[in-house]
Coordinates of C-alpha atoms in Angstrom, one line a residue:
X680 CA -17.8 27.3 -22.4
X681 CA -18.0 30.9 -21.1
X682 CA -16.1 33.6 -22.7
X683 CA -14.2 34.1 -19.6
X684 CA -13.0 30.4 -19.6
X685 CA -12.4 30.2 -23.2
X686 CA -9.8 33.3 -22.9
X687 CA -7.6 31.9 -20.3
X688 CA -7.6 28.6 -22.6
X689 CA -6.9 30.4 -25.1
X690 CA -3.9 32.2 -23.9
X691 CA -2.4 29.0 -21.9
X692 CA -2.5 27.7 -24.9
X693 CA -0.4 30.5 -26.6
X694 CA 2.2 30.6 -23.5
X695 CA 2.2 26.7 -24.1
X696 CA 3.2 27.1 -27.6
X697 CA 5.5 29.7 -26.9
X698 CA 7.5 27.7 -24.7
X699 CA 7.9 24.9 -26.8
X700 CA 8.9 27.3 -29.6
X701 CA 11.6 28.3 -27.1
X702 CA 10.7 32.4 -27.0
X703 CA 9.4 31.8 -23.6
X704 CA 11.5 30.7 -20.5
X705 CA 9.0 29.9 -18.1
X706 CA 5.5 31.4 -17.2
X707 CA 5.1 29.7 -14.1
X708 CA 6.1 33.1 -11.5
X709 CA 3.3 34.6 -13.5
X710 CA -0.4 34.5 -13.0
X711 CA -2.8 35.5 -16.8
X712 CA -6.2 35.9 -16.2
X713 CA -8.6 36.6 -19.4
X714 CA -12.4 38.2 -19.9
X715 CA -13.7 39.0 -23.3
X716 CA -10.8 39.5 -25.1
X717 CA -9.0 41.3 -22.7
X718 CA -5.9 39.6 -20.7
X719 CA -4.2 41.1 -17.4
X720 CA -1.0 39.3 -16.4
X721 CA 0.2 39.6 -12.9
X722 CA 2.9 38.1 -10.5
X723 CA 1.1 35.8 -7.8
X724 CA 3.5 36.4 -5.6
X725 CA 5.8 39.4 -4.9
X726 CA 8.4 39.1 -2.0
X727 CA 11.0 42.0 -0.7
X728 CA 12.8 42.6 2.2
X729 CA 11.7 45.6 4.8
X730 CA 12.4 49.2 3.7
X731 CA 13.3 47.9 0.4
X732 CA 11.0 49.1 -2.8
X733 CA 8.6 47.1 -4.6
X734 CA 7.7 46.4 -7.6
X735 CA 4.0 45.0 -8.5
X736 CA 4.0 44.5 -12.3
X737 CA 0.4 44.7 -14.5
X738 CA 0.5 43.7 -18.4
X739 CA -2.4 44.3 -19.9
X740 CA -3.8 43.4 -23.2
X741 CA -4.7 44.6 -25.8
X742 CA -4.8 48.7 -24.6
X743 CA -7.6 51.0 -26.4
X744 CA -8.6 54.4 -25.4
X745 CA -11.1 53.0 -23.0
X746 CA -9.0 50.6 -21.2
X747 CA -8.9 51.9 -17.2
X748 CA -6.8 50.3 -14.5
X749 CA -6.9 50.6 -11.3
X750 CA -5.2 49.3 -8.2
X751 CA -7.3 47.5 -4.7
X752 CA -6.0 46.6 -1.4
X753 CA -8.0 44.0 0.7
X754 CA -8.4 45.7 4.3
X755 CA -11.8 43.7 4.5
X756 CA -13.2 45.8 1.9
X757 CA -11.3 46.7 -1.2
X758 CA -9.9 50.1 -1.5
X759 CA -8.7 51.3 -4.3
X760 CA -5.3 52.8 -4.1
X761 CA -4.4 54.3 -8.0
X762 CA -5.9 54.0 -11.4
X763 CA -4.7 55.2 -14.6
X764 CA -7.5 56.1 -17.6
X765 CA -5.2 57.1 -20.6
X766 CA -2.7 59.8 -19.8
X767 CA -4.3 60.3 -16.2
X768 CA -2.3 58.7 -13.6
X769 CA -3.2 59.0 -9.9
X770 CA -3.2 58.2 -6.3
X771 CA -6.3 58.2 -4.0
X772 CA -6.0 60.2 -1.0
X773 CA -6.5 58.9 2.4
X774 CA -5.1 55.2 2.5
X775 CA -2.1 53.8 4.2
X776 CA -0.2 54.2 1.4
X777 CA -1.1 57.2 -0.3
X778 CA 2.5 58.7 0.3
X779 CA 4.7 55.6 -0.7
X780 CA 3.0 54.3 -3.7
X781 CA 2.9 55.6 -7.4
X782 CA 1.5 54.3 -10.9
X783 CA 3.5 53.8 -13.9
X784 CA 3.3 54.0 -17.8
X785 CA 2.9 50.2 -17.7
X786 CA 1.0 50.0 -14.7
X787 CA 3.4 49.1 -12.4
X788 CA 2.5 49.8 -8.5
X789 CA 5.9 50.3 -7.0
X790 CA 5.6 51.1 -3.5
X791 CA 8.6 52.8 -1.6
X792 CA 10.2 51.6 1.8
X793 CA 7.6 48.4 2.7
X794 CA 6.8 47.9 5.9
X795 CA 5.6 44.6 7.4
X796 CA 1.9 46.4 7.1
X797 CA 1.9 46.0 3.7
X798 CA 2.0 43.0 3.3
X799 CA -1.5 42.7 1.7
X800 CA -3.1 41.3 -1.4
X801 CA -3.0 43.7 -4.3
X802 CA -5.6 43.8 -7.3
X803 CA -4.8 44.6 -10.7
X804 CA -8.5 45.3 -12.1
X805 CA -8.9 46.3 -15.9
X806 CA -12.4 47.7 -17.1
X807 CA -12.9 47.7 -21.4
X808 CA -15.7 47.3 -23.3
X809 CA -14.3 44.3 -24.5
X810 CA -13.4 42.8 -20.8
X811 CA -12.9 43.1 -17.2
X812 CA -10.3 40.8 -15.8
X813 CA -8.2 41.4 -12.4
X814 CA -5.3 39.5 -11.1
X815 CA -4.1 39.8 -7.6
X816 CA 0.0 39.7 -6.1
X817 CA 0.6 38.5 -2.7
X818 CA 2.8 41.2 -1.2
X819 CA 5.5 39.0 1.1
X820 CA 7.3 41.4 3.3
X821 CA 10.8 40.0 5.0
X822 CA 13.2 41.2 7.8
X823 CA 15.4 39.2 9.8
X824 CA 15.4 39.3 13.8
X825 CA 17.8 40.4 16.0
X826 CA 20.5 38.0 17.6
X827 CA 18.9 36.0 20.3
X828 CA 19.7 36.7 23.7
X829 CA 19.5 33.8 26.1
X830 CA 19.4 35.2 30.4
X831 CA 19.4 32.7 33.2
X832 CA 16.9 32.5 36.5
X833 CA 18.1 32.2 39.4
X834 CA 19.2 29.1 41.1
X835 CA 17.7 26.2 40.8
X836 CA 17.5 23.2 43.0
X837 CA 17.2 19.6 42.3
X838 CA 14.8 17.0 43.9
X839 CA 11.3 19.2 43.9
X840 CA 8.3 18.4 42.4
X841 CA 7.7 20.8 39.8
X842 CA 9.7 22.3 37.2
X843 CA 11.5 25.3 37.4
X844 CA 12.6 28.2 35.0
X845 CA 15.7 27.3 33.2
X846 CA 16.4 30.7 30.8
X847 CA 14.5 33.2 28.3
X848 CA 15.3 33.3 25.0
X849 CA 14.5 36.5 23.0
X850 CA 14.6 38.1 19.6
X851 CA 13.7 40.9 18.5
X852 CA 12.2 42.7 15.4
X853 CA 11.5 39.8 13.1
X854 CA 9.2 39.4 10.3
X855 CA 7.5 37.0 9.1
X856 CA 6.9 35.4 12.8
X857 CA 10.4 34.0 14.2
X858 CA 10.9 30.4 15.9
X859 CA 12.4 29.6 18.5
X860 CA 14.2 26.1 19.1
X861 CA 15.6 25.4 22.4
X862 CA 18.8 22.8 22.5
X863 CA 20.8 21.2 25.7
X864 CA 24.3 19.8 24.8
X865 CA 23.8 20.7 20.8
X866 CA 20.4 18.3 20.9
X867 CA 16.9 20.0 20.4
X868 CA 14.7 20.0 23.0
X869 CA 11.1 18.5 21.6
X870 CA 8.8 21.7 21.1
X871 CA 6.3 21.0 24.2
X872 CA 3.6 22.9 25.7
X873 CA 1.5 21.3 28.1
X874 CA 2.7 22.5 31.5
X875 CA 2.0 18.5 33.1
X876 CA 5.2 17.9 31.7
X877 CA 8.5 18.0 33.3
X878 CA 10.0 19.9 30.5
X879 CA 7.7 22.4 28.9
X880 CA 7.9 26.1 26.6
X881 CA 6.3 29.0 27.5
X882 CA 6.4 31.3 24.3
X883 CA 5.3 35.0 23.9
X884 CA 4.7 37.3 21.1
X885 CA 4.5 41.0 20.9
X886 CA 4.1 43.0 17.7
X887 CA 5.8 46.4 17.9
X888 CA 4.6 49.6 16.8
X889 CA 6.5 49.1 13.7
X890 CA 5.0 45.8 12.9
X891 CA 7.3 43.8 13.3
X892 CA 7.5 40.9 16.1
X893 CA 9.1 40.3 19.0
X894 CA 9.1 36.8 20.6
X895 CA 10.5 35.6 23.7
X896 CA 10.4 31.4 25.0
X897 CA 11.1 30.3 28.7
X898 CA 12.0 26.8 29.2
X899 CA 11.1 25.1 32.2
X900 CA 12.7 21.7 33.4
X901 CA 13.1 19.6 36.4
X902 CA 16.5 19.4 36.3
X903 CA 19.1 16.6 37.9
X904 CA 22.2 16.8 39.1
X905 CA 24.0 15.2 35.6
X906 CA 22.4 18.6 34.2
X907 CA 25.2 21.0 36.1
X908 CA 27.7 20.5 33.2
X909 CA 25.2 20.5 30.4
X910 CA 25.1 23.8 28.2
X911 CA 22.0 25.5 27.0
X912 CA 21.4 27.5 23.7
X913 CA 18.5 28.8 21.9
X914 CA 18.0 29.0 17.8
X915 CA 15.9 31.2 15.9
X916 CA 14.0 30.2 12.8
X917 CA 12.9 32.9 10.2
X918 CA 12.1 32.9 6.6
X919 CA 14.1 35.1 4.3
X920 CA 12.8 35.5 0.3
X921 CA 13.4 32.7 -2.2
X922 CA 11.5 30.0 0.8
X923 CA 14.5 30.2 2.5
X924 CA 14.7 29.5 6.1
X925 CA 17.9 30.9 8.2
X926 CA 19.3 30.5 11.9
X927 CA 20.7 32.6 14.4
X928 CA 22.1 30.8 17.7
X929 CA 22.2 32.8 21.6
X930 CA 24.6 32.8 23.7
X931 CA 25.5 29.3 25.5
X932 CA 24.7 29.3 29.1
X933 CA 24.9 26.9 32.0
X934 CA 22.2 26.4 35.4
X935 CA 23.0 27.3 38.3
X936 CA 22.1 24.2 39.6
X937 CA 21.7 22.9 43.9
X938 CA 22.1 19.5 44.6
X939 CA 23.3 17.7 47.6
X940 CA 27.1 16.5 48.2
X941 CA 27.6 12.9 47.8
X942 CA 31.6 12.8 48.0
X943 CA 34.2 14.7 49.8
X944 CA 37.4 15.4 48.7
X945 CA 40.5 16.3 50.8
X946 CA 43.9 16.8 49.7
X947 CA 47.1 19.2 49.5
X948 CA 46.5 21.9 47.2
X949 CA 49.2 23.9 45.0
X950 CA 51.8 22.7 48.0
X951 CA 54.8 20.5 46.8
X952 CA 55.5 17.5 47.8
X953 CA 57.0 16.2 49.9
X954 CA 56.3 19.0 53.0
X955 CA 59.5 20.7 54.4
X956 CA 60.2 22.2 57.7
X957 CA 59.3 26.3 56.2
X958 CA 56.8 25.2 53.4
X959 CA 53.2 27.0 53.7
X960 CA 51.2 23.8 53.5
X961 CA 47.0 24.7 52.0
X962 CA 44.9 21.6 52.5
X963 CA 41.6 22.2 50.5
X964 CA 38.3 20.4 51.3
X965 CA 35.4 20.3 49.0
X966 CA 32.2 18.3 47.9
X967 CA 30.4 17.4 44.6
X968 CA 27.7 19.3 45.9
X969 CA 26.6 22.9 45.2
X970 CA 26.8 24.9 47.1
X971 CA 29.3 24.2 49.2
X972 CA 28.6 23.3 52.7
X973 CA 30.3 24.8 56.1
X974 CA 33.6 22.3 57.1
X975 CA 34.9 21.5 60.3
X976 CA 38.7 20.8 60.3
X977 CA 40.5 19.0 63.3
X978 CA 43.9 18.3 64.1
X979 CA 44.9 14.6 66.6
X980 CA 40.9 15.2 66.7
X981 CA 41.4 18.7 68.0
X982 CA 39.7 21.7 66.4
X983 CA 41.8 23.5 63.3
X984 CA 41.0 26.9 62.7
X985 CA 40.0 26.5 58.1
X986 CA 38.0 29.0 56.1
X987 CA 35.6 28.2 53.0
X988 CA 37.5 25.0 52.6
X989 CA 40.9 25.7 53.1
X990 CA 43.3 24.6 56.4
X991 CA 46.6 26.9 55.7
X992 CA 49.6 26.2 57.8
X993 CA 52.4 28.8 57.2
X994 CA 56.0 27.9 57.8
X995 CA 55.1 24.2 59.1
X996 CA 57.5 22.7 61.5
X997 CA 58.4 19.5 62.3
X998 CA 55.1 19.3 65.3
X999 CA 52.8 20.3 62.5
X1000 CA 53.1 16.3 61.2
X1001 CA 49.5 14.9 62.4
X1002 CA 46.2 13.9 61.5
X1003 CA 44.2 16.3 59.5
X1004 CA 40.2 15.4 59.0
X1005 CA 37.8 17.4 57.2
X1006 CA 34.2 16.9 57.9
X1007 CA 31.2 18.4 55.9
X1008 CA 28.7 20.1 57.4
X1009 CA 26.0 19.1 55.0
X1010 CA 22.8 18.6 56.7
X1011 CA 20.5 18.2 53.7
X1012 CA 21.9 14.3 54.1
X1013 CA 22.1 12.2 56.4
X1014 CA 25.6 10.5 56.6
X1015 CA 28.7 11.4 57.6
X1016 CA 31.1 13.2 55.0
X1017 CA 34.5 13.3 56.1
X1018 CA 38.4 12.3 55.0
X1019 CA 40.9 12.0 56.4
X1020 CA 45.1 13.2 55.5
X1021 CA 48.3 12.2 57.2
X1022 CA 50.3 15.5 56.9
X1023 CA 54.3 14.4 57.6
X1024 CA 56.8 17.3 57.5
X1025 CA 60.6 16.7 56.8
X1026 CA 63.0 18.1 58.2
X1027 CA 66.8 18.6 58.6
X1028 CA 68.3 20.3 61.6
X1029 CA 71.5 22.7 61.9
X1030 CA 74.6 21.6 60.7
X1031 CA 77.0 20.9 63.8
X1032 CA 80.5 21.5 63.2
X1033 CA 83.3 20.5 65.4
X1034 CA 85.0 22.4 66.2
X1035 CA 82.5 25.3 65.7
X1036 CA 85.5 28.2 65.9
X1037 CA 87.4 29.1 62.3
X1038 CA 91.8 28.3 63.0
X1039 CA 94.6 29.5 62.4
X1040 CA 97.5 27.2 61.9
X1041 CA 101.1 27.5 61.1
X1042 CA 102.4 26.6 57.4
X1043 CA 103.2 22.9 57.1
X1044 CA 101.2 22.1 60.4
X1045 CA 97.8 20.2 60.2
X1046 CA 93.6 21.5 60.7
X1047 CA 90.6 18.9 60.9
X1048 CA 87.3 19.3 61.6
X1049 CA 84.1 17.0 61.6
X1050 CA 80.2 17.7 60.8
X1051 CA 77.5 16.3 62.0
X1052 CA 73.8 16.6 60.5
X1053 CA 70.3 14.9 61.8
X1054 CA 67.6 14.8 59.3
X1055 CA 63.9 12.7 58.8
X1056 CA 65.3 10.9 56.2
X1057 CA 68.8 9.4 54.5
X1058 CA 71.0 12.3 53.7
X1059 CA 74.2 13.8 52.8
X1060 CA 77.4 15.4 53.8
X1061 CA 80.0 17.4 52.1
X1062 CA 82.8 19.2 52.6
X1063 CA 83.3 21.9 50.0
X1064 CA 85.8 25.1 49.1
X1065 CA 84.4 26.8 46.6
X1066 CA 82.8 24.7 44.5
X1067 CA 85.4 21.5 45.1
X1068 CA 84.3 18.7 47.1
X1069 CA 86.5 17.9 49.8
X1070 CA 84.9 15.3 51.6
X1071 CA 81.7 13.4 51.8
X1072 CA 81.9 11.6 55.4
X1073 CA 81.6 14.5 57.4
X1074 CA 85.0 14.8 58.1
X1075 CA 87.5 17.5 57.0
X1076 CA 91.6 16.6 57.3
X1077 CA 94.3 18.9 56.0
X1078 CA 97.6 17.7 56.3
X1079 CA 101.1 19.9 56.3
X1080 CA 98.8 22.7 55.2
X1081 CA 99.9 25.2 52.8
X1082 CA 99.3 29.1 52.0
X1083 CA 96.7 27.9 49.7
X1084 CA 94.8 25.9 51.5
X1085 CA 93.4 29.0 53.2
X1086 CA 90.0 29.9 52.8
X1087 CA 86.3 29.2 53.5
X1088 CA 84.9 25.6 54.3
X1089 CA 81.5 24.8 53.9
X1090 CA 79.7 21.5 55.4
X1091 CA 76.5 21.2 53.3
X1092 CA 73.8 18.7 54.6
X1093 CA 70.8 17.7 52.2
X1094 CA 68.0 15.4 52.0
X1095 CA 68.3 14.6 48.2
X1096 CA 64.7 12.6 48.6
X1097 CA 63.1 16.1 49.5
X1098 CA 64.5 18.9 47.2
X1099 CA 65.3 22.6 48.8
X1100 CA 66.1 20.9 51.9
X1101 CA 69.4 21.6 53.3
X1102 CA 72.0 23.1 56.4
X1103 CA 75.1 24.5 55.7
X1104 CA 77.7 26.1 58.0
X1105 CA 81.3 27.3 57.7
X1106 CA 84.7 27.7 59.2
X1107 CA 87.7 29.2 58.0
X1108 CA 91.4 28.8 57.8
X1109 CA 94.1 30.9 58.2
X1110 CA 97.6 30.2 57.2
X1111 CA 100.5 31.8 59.7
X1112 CA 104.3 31.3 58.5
X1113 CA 107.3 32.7 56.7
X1114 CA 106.6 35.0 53.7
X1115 CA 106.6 32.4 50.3
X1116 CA 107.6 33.7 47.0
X1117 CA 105.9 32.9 44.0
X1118 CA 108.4 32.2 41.3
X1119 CA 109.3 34.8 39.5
X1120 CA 108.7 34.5 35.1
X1121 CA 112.0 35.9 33.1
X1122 CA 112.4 39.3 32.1
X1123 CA 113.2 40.9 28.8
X1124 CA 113.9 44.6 27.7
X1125 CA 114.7 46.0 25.3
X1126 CA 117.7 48.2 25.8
X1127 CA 119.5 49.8 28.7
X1128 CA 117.4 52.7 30.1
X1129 CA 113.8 51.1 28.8
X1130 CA 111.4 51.0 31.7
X1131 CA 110.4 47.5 33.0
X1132 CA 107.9 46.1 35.5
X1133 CA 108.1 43.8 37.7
X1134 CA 105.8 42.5 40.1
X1135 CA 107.0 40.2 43.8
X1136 CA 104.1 38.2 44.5
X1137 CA 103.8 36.7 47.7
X1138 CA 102.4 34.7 50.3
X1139 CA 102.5 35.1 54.4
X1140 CA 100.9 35.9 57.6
X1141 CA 101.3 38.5 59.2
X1142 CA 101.5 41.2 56.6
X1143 CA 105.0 41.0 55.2
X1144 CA 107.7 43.4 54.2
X1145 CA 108.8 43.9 50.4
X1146 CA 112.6 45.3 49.6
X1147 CA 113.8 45.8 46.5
X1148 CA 117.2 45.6 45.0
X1149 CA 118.3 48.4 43.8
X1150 CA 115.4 50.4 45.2
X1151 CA 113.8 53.5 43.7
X1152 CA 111.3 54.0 40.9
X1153 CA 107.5 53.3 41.6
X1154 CA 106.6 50.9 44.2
X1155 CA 103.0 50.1 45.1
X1156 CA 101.6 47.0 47.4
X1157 CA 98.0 45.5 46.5
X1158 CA 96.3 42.3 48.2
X1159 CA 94.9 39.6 45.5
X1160 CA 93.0 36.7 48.0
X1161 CA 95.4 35.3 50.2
X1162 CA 98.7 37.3 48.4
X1163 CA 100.3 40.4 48.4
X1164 CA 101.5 41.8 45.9
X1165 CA 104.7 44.2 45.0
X1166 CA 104.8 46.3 42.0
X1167 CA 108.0 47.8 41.1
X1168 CA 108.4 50.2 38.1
X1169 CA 112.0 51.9 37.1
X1170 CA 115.1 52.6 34.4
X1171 CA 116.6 49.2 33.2
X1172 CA 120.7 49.7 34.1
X1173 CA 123.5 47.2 32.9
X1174 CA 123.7 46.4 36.6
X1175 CA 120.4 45.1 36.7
X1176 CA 120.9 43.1 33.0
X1177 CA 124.0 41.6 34.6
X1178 CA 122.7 41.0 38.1
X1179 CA 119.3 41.0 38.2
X1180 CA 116.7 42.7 40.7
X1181 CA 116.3 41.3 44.2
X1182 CA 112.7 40.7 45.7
X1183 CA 113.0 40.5 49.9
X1184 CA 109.9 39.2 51.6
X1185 CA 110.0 39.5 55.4
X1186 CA 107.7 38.8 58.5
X1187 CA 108.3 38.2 62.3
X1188 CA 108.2 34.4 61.0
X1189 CA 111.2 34.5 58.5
X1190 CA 111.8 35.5 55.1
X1191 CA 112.1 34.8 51.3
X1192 CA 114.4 35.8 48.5
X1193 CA 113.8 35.6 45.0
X1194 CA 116.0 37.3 41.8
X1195 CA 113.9 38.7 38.8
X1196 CA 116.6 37.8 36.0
X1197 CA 116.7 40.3 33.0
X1198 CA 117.9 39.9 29.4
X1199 CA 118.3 41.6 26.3
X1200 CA 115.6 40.9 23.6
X1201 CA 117.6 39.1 20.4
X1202 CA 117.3 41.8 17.7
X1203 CA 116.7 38.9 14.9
X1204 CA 114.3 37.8 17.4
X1205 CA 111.8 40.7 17.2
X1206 CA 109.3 42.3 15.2
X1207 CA 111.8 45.7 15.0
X1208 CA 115.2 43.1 14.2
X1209 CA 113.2 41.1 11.2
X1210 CA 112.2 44.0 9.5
X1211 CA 115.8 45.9 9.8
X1212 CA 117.6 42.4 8.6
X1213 CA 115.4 42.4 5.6
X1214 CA 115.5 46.1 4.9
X1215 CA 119.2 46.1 5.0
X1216 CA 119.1 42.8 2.4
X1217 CA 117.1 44.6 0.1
X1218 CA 119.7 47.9 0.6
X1219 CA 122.4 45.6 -0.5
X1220 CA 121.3 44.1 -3.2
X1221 CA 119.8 47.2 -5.0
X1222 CA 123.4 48.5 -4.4
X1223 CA 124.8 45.8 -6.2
X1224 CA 122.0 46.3 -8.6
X1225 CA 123.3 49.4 -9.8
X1226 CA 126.9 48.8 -9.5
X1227 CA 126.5 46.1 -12.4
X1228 CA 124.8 48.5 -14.5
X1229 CA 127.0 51.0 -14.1
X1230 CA 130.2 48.5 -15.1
X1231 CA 128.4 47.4 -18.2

């Protein structure tokens, strides 16, 4: 056994017993190497992220005054980098990292912002008289890629004989070398490169000035026409320290796919239903094909003026009810592609009243009129003032008709089947006869010479006259709907308690009288009488109060 050999036995032995003796951990991230009687331990492997420092350790032992260390890189030769012989520590001039590296006390090679060029195999050699062992670290140098970014081709059509580009997926600025994994509806696509195939990878690489890598991957596929709703996505794969491997996804992206129509479709679009005399009626024709082909629109077989698959009809009347058909224009087939829709419009016409002219009737005489309505389907007919419903046979009787039965009528056809579809017209009445007083409500004051008002309300036709009796004070004359009314303000009298004020309606037909009887409020009956009964109680009753006292 060689001496060389019988050191590293030696010392594995010694790490061996250490660990069983529990003053050692583990050994197995480092890497002894022995000669003579001189050891140099070393990490095998040292791994750091880019522009991060690094530290190489060396542990050599034992030291004497002639021990010298010095540090190799492998660029197909080895080139020394530092050594270190006793106190002298120092950096040789002229490699690539002469102004990021430095030696220290224990031999350490630290080396400051790593770049993906250093990733190299470094040498830890040890010359003594009593040995010369090295031991080399594996610089690993990490930095993750950019987020992939996934781009689409143009167009592609189905049904040709070779495959076409699909996407490019590229990410940038990766180190070590980045994957790329390509996936269609979240399932990866087998990694293939033989261009034979009908789904294949073209991948590309390019390392940047700064060293680190660029890498790009264009699927190709002969697509069918199932493949228009499928979505496509790229991963990339790269290795981080600690054997870890992480994944970035791209940007989801569909093909823009051709294919030829198989089906047509034709219907109303965004138009409600059923169609009413005044609707704007779209009719939208389209294929499953892409793109879409030219249509041809007819009406009763005559040509329809559409654009890019739409027939619009604004305001549609009753004649607009026919046969639409829509036929596509596709001529990479070669059968017909058309449908067919049955447009019906409903309608209701004018309401007819009879007769048409508003009346004017005397009080207590009679008015009718009837309404008439034609519509495409069952409907309805009211008669209505305000919102009461008078009648619902389209006839309108008022018998010994009254001041208040003047007004507005409305006749109100509908088509409940087809909603917003309706004709309404109206007439009105007006009521001629004698002036009618409303009866008048009782009257209290509350002592001779306290204003009152009073207000004559009244119905007739023409304008009527108001008297009052006794006159004087304020008088004023206002219209309320189909009523005038008197307002009469003035100085109560004992005349007036006694007698009462007169109210004299009069027009050319007659006239109406009504009295407005005044009273007297009750003083125990009011607010004011309460409270004077109870104050002059309590006044009696502190009188007598005081007169006991005063006789005791």
């Amino acid at each position: 056994m060689d001496g060389i050999t019988y050191g590293r036995t030696l010392l594995l032995c010694t790490l061996l017993l250490w660990v069983f003796q529990g003053s050692v951990v583990t050994t197995l991230d480092l890497s002894v190497v022995s000669s003579g009687n001189v050891n140099v331990v070393v990490k095998p492997k040292v791994e750091v992220l880019k522009e991060e420092n690094a530290s190489l350790p060396c542990t050599v032992t034992p030291l004497t005054t002639g021990t010298i260390v010095e540090w190799y890189i492998d660029l197909g030769t080895r080139t020394r980098i530092a050594f270190c012989q006793g106190k002298e520590k120092k950096v040789d001039p002229g490699t690539p990292l002469t102004d990021r590296i430095k030696i220290g006390e224990d031999f350490t090679l630290t080396i400051s912002s790593v770049k993906p060029s250093d990733e190299l195999n470094f040498t830890c050699q040890v010359t003594d008289p009593a040995g010369s062992p090295d031991g080399t670290t594996s610089l690993k140098v990490f930095s993750a890629p950019e987020l992939p970014k996934l781009t689409t081709s143009q167009a592609i059509t189905t049904g040709i004989p070779s495959s076409s580009e699909v996407g490019t997926c590229e990410t940038k600025n990766g180190f070590p070398l980045p994957r790329i994994v390509w996936f269609r509806d979240a399932k990866p696509l087998p990694e293939v490169k033989d261009k034979q195939e009908k789904t294949y990878m073209v991948a590309k690489q390019v390392k940047e000035t700064s060293g680190l890598i660029t890498v790009t991957s264009s699927l190709y596929m002969q697509p069918i026409k199932e493949d228009k709703d499928s979505e496509f996505y790229c991963t990339v794969e790269y290795s981080m320290p600690g054997n870890k491997i992480e994944t970035m996804d791209s940007n989801r992206i569909k093909i823009n796919l051709n294919y030829p129509s198989d089906k047509i479709y034709f219907s109303l679009f965004n138009t409600s239903q059923p169609v009413k005399e005044g609707d704007t009626v779209t009719m939208k024709c389209e294929t499953d094909g892409n793109p879409q082909p030219p249509f041809e629109f007819t009406k009763n077989g005559e040509e329809a003026q559409g654009k890019d698959g739409l027939l619009i009809l604004k305001s549609v009347k009753r004649s607009d009810a026919a046969q639409y058909k829509c036929t596509a224009l596709d001529f990479e087939i070669d059968f017909p592609l058309e449908k067919t829709i049955a447009l019906t419009v409903d309608y209701i016409d004018p309401v007819k009243v009879t007769p048409a002219e508003s009346k004017v009737v005397m009080l207590g005489d009679k008015a009718a009129w009837q309404c008439r309505i034609k519509a495409s389907r069952p409907h309805t007919v009211q008669w209505k003032k305000d919102s009461e419903v008078l009648s619902q046979n389209g006839t309108l009787s008022i018998q010994n008709v009254s001041y208040q039965n003047a007004g507005e009528y409305v006749c109100v056809g509908a088509v409940p089947s087809v909603p917003g579809l309706m004709s309404q017209a109206s007439v009105n009445l007006t009521v001629k006869g004698k002036p009618v007083i409303d009866p008048p409500a009782p009257v209290k004051v509350g002592k001779e010479g306290d204003k009152v008002t009073l207000m004559c309300v009244a119905y007739g036709v023409p304008t009527p006259n108001f008297t009052w009796q006794p006159s004087g004070g304020e008088q004023s004359i206002t219209v309320k709907g189909n009523k005038w009314v008197s307002t009469l303000t003035l100085k109560t009298t004992a005349d007036m308690i006694n007698g009462g004020v007169t109210c004299e309606v009069e027009n050319e037909h007659g006239k109406d009288i009504t009295v407005f009887p005044l009273s007297l409020e009750q003083v125990g009956s009011s607010a004011e009488g309460r409270t004077f009964s109870l104050l002059l109680f309590l006044s009696s009753l502190l009188l007598s109060g005081l007169f006991v006292v005063q006789t005791l």
